[in-house]
Short mmCIF file of N, CA and C and ligand atoms in Angstrom, two decimals:
data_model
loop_
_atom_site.label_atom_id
_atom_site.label_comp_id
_atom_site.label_asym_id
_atom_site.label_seq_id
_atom_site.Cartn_x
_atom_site.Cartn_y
_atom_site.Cartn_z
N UNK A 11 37.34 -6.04 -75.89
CA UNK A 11 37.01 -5.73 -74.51
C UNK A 11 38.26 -5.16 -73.82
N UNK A 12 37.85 -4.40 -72.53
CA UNK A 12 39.31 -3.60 -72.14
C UNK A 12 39.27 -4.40 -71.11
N UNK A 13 40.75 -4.88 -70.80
CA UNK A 13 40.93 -5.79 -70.00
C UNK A 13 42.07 -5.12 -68.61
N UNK A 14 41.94 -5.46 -67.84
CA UNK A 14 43.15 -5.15 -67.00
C UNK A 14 43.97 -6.23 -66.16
N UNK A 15 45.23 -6.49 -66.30
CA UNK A 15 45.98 -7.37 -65.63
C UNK A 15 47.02 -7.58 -65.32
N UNK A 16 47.28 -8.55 -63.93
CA UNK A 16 48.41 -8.18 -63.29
C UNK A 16 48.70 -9.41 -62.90
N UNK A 17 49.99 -10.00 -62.48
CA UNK A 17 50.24 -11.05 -62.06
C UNK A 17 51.85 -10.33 -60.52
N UNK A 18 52.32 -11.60 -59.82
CA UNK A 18 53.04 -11.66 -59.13
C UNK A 18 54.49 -12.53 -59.53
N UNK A 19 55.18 -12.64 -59.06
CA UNK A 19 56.57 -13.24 -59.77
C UNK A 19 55.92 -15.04 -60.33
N UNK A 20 55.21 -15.50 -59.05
CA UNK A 20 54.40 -16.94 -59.27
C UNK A 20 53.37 -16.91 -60.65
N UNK A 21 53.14 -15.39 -61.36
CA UNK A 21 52.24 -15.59 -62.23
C UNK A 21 52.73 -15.08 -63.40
N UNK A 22 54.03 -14.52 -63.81
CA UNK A 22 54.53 -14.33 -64.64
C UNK A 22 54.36 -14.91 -66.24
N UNK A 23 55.34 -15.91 -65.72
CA UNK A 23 55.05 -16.72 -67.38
C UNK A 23 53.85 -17.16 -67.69
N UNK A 24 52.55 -17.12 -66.89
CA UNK A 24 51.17 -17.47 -67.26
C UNK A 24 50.90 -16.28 -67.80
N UNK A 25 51.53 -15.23 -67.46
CA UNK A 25 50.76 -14.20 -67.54
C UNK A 25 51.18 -13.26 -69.01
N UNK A 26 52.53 -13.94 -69.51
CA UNK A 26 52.82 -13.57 -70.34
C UNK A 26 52.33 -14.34 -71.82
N UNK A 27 51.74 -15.56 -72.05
CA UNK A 27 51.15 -16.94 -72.59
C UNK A 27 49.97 -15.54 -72.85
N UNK A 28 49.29 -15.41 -71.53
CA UNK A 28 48.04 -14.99 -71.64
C UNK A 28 47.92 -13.58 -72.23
N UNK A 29 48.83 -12.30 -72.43
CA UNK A 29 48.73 -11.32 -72.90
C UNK A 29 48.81 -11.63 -74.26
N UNK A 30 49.31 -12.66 -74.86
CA UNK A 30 49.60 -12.94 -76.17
C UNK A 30 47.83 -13.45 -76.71
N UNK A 31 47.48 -14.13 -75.75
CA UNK A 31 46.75 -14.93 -76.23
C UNK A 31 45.28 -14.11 -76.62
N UNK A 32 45.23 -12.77 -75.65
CA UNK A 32 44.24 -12.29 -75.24
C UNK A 32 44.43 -11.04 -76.67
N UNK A 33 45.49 -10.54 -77.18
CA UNK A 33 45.96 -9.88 -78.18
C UNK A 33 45.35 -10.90 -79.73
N UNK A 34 45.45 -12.27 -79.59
CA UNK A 34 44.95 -12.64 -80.82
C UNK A 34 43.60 -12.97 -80.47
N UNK A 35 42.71 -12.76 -79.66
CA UNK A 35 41.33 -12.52 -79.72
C UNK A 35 40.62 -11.32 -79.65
N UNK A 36 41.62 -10.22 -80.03
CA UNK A 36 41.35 -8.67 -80.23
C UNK A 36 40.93 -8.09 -79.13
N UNK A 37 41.14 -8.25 -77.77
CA UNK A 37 40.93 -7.56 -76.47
C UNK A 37 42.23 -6.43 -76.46
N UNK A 38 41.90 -5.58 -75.60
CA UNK A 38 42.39 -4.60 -75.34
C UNK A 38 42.83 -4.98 -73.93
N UNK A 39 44.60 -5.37 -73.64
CA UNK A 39 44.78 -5.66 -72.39
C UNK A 39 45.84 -4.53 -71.74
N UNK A 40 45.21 -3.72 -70.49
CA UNK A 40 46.40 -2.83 -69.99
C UNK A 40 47.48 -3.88 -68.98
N UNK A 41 48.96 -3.76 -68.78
CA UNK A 41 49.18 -4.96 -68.11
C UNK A 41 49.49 -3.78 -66.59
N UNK A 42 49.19 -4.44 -65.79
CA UNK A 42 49.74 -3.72 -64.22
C UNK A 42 50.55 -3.98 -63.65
N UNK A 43 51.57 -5.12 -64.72
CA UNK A 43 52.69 -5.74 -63.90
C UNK A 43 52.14 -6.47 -63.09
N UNK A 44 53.48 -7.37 -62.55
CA UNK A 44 54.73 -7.32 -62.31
C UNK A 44 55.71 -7.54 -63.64
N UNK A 45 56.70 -7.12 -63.77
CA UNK A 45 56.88 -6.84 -65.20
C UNK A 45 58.44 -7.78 -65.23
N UNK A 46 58.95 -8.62 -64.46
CA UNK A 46 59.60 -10.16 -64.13
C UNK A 46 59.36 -10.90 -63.46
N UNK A 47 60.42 -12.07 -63.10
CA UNK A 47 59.80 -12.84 -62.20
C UNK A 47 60.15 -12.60 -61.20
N UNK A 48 61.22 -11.51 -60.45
CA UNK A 48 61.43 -10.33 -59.18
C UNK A 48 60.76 -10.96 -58.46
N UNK A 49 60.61 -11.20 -56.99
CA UNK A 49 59.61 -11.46 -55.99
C UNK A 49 58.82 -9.85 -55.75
N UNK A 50 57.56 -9.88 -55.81
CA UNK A 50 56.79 -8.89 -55.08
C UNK A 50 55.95 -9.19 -54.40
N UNK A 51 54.99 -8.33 -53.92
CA UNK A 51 54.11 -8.54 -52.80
C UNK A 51 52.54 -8.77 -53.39
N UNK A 52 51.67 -9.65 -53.52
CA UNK A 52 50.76 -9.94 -54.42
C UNK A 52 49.35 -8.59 -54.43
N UNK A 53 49.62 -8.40 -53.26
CA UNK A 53 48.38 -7.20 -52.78
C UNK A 53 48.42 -5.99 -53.60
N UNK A 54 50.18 -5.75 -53.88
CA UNK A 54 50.71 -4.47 -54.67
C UNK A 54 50.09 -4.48 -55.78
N UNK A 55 50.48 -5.41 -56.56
CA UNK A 55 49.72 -5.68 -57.80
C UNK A 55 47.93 -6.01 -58.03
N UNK A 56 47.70 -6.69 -56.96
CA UNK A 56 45.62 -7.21 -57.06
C UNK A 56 44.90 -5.59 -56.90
N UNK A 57 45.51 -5.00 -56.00
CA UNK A 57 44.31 -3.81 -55.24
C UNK A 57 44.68 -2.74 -56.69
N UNK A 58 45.88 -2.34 -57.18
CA UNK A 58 45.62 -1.12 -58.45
C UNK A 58 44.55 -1.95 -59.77
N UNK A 59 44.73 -3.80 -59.61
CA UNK A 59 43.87 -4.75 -60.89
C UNK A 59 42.24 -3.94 -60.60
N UNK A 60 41.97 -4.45 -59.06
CA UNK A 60 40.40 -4.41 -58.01
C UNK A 60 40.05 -2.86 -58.85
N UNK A 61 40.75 -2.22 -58.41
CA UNK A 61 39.96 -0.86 -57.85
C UNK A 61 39.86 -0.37 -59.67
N UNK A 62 40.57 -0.82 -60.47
CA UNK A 62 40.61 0.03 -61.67
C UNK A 62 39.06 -0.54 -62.29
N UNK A 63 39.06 -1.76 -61.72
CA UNK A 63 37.94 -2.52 -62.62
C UNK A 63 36.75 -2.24 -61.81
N UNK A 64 36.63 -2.36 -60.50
CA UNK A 64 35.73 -1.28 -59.62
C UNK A 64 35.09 0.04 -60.10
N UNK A 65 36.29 0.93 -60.67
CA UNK A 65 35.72 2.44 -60.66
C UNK A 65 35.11 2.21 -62.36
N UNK A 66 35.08 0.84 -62.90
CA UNK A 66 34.43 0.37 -64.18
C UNK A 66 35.52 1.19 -65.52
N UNK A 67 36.98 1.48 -65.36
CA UNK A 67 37.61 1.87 -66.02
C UNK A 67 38.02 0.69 -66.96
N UNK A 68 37.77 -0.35 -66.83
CA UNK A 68 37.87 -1.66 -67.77
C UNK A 68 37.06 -2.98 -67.47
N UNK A 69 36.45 -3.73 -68.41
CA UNK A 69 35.45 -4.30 -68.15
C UNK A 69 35.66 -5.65 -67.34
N UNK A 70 36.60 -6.22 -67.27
CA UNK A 70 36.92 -7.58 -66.52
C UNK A 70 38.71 -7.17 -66.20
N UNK A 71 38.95 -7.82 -65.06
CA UNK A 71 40.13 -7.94 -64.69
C UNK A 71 41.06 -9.30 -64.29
N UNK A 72 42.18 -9.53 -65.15
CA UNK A 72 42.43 -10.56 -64.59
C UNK A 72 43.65 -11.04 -63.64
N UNK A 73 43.89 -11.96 -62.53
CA UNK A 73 44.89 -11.56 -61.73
C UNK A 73 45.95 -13.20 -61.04
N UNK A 74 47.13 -13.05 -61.54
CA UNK A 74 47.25 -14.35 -61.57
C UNK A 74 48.58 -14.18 -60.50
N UNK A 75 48.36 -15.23 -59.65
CA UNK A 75 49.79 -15.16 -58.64
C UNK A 75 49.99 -16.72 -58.84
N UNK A 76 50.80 -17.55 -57.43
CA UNK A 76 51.14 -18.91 -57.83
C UNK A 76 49.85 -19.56 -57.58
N UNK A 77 49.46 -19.36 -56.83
CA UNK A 77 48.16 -20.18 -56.62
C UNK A 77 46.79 -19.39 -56.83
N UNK A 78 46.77 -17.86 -56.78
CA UNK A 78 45.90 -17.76 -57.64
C UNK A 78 44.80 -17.24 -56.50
N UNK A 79 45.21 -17.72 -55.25
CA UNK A 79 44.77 -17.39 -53.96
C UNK A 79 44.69 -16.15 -53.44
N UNK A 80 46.32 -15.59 -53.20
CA UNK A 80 46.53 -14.44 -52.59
C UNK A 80 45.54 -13.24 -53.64
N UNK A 81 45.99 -13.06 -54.92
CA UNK A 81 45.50 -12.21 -55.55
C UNK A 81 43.89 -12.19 -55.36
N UNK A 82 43.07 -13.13 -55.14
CA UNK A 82 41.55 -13.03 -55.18
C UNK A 82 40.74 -12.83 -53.73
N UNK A 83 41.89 -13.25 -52.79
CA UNK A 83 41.95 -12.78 -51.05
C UNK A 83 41.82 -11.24 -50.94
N UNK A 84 42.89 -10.28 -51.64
CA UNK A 84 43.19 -8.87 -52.00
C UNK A 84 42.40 -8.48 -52.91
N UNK A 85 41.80 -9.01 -53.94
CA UNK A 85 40.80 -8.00 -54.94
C UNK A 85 39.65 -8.15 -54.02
N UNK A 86 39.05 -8.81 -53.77
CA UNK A 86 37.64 -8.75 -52.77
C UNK A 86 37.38 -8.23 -51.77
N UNK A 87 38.83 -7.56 -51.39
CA UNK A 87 38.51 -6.26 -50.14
C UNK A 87 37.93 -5.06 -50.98
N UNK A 88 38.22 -4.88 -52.56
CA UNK A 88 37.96 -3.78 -52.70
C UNK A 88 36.77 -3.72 -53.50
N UNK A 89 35.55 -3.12 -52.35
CA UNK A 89 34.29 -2.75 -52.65
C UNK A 89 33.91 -2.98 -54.61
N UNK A 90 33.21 -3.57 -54.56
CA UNK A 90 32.90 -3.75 -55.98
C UNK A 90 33.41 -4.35 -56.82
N UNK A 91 34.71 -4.77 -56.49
CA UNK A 91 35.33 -6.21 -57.16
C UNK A 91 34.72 -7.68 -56.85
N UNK A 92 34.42 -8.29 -58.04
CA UNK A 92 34.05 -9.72 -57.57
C UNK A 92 35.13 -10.33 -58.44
N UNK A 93 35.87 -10.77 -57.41
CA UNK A 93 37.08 -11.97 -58.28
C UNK A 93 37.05 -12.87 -58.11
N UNK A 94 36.75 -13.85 -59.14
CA UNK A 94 36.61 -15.65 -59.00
C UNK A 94 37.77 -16.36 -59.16
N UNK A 95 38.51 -17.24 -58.11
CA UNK A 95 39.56 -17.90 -58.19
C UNK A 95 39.16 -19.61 -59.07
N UNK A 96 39.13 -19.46 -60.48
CA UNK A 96 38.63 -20.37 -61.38
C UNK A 96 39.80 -21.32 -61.71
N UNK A 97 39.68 -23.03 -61.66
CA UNK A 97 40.72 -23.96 -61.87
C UNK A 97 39.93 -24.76 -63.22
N UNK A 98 39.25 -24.38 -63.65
CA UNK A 98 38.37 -25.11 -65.02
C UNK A 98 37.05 -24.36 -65.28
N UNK A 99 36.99 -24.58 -66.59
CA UNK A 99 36.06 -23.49 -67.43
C UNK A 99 34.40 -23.08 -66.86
N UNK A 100 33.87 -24.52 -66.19
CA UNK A 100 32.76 -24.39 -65.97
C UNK A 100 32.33 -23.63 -64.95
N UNK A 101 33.38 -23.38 -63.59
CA UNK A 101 32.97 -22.19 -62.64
C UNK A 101 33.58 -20.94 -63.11
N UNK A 102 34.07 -20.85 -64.67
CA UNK A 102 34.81 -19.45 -65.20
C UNK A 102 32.98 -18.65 -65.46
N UNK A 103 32.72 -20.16 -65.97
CA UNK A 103 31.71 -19.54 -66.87
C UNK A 103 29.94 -19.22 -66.00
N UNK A 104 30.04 -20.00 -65.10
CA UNK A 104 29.18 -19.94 -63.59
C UNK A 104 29.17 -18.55 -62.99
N UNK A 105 30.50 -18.52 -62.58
CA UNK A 105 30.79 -17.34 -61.86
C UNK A 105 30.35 -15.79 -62.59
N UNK A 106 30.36 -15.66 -63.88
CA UNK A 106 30.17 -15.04 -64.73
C UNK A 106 28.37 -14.85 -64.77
N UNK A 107 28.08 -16.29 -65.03
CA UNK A 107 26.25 -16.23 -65.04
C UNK A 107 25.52 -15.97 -64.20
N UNK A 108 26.02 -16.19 -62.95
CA UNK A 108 25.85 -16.28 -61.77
C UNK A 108 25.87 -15.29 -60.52
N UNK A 109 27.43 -14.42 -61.11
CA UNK A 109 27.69 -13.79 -59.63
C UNK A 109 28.27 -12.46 -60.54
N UNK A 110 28.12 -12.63 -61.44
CA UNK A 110 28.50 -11.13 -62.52
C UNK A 110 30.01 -10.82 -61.94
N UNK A 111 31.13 -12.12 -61.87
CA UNK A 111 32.08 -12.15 -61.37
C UNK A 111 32.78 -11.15 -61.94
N UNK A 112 33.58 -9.82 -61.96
CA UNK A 112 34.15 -9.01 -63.27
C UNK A 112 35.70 -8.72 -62.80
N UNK A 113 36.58 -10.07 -62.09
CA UNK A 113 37.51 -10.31 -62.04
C UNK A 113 38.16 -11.51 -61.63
N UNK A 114 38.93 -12.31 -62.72
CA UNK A 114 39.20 -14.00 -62.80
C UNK A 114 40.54 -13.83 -62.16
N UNK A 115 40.44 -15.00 -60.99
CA UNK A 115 41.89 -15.04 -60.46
C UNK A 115 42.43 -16.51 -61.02
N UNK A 116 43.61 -16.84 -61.37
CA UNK A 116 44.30 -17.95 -62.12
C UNK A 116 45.45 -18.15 -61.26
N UNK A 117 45.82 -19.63 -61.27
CA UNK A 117 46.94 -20.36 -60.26
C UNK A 117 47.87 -20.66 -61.23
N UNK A 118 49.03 -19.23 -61.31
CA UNK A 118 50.17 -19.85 -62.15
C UNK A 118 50.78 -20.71 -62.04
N UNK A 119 51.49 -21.70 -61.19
CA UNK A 119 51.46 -22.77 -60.99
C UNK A 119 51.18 -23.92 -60.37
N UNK A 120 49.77 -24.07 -60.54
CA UNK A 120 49.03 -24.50 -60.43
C UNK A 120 48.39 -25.35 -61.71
N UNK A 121 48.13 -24.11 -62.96
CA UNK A 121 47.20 -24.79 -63.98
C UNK A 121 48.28 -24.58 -65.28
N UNK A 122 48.29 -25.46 -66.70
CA UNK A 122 48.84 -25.10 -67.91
C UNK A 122 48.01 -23.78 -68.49
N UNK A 123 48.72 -23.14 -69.00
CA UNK A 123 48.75 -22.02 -69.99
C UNK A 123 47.75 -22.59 -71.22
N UNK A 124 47.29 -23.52 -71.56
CA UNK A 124 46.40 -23.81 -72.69
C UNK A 124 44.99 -24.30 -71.29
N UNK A 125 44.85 -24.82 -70.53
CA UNK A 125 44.13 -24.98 -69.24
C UNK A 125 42.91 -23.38 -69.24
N UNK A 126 44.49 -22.44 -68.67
CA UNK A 126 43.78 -21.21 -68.48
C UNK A 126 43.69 -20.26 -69.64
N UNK A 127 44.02 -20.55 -70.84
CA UNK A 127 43.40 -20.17 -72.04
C UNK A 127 42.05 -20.29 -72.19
N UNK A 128 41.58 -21.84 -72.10
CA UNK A 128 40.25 -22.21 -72.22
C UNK A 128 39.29 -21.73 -71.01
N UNK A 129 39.72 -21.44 -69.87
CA UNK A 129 39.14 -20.64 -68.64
C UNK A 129 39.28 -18.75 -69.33
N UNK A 130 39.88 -18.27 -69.30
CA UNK A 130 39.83 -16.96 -69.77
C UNK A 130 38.98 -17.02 -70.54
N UNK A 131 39.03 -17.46 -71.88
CA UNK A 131 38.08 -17.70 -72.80
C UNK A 131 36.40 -17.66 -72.07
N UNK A 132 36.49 -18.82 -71.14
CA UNK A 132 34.91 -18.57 -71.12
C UNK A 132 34.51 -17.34 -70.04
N UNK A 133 35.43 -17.07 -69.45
CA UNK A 133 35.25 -15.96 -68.66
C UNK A 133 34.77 -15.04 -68.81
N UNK A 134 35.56 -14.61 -70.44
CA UNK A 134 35.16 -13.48 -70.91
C UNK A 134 33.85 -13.46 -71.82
N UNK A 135 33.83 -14.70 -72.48
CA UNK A 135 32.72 -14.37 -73.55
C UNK A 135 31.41 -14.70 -73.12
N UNK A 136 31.35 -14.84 -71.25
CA UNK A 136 29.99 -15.45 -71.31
C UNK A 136 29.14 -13.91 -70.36
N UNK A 137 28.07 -13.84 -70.40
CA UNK A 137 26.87 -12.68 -69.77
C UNK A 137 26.46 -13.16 -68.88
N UNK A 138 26.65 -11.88 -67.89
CA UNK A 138 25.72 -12.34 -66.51
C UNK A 138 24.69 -12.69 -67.25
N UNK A 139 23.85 -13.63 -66.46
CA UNK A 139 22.53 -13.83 -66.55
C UNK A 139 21.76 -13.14 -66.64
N UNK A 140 21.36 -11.99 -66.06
CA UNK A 140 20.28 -10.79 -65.34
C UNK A 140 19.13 -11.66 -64.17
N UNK A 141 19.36 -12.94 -64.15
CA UNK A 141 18.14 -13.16 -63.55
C UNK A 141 18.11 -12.61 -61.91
N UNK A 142 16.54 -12.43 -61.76
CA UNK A 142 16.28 -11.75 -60.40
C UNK A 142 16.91 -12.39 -59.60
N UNK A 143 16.88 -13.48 -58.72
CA UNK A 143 17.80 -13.88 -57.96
C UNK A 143 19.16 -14.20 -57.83
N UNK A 144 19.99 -13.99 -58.95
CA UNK A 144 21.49 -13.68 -58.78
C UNK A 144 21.66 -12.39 -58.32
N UNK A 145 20.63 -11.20 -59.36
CA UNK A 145 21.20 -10.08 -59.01
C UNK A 145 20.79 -9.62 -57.32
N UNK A 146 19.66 -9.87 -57.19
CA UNK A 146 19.43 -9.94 -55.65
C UNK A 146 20.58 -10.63 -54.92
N UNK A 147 20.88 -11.58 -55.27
CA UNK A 147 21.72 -12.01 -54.03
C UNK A 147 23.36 -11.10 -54.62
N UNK A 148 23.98 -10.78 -55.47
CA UNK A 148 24.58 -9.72 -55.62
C UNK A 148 24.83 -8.79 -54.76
N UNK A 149 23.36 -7.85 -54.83
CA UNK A 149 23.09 -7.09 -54.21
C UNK A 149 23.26 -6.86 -52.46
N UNK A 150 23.26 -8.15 -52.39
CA UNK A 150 23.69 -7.95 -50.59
C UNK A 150 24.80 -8.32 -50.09
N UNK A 151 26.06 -8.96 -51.54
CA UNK A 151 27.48 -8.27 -50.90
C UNK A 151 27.80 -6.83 -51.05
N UNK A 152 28.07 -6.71 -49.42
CA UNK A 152 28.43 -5.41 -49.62
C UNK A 152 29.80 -5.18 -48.64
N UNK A 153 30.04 -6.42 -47.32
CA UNK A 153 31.06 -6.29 -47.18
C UNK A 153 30.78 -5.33 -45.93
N UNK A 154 31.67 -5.86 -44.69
CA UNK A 154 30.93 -4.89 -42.73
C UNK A 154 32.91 -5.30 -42.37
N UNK A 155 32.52 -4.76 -41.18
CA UNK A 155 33.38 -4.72 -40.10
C UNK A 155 32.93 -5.95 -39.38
N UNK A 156 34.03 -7.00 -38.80
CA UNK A 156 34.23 -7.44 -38.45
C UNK A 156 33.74 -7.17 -36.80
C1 RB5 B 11 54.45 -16.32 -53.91
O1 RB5 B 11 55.49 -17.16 -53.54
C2 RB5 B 11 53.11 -16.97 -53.63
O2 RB5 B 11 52.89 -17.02 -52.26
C3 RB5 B 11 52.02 -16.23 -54.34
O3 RB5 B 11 52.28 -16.21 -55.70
C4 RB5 B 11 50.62 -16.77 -54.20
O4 RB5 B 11 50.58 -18.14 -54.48
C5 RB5 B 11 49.91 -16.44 -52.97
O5 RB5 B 11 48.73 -16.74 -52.78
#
């Protein structure tokens, strides 16, 4: 699967655990940086994760800052990103059945690196549902002016 991902200085070393990890389950991961643990700005990095996985240039995106917060605050402005801020497998795998989530946000420190192994994992390998009422209710985020 083509993956896209990015972390913030707070998501670094999760994020580096996880490119490894995602390489021995034969995914295809582009990384978007941040490429140390440098302080940056989390938005810099979420909105190029959002929009790439938006315009459907890779099939799930994943986006990890310290808490895992900021990054999933910033992918959900951008039209057609659904990013789930997941702390254990069962809303990885919900969000997925459920809300055709097609971008996982992770709390680098927050959760262990074998934690969000087993969350990535189900993230990725599980299928929306198709059923009529997820995708209906889907269908009516769309996101207004305030
Ligand atoms: C950076 O210090 C931290 O604020 C950021 O990684 C994230 O937790 C924000 O939501």
């Amino acid at each position: 699967m083509k993956i896209a991902i990015g972390c913030d200085h707070g998501g670094y070393a999760l994020k580096k655990e996880l490119l490894s990890y995602l390489a021995s389950l034969g995914h295809e991961a582009a990384d978007f940086g941040c490429a140390d643990e440098a302080s940056v700005d989390y938005p810099d990095i979420a909105f190029p994760v959002a929009e790439a996985v938006a315009r459907g240039e890779y099939e799930r995106g994943i986006l990890i800052c310290g808490t895992g917060v900021g990054v999933s605050i910033s992918a959900n402005k951008v039209r057609g990103a659904r990013c789930a801020l997941c702390g254990e497998e069962t809303t990885a795998r919900l969000t997925r059945a459920h809300n055709d989530a097609n971008l996982l946000a992770l709390g680098g420190r927050i959760i262990g690196a074998e934690a969000a192994k087993g969350i990535v994992a189900a993230f990725l390998s599980t299928d929306f549902s198709g059923d009529d009422r997820h995708a209906r209710r889907i269908g009516k985020i769309g996101g207004y002016e305030a």
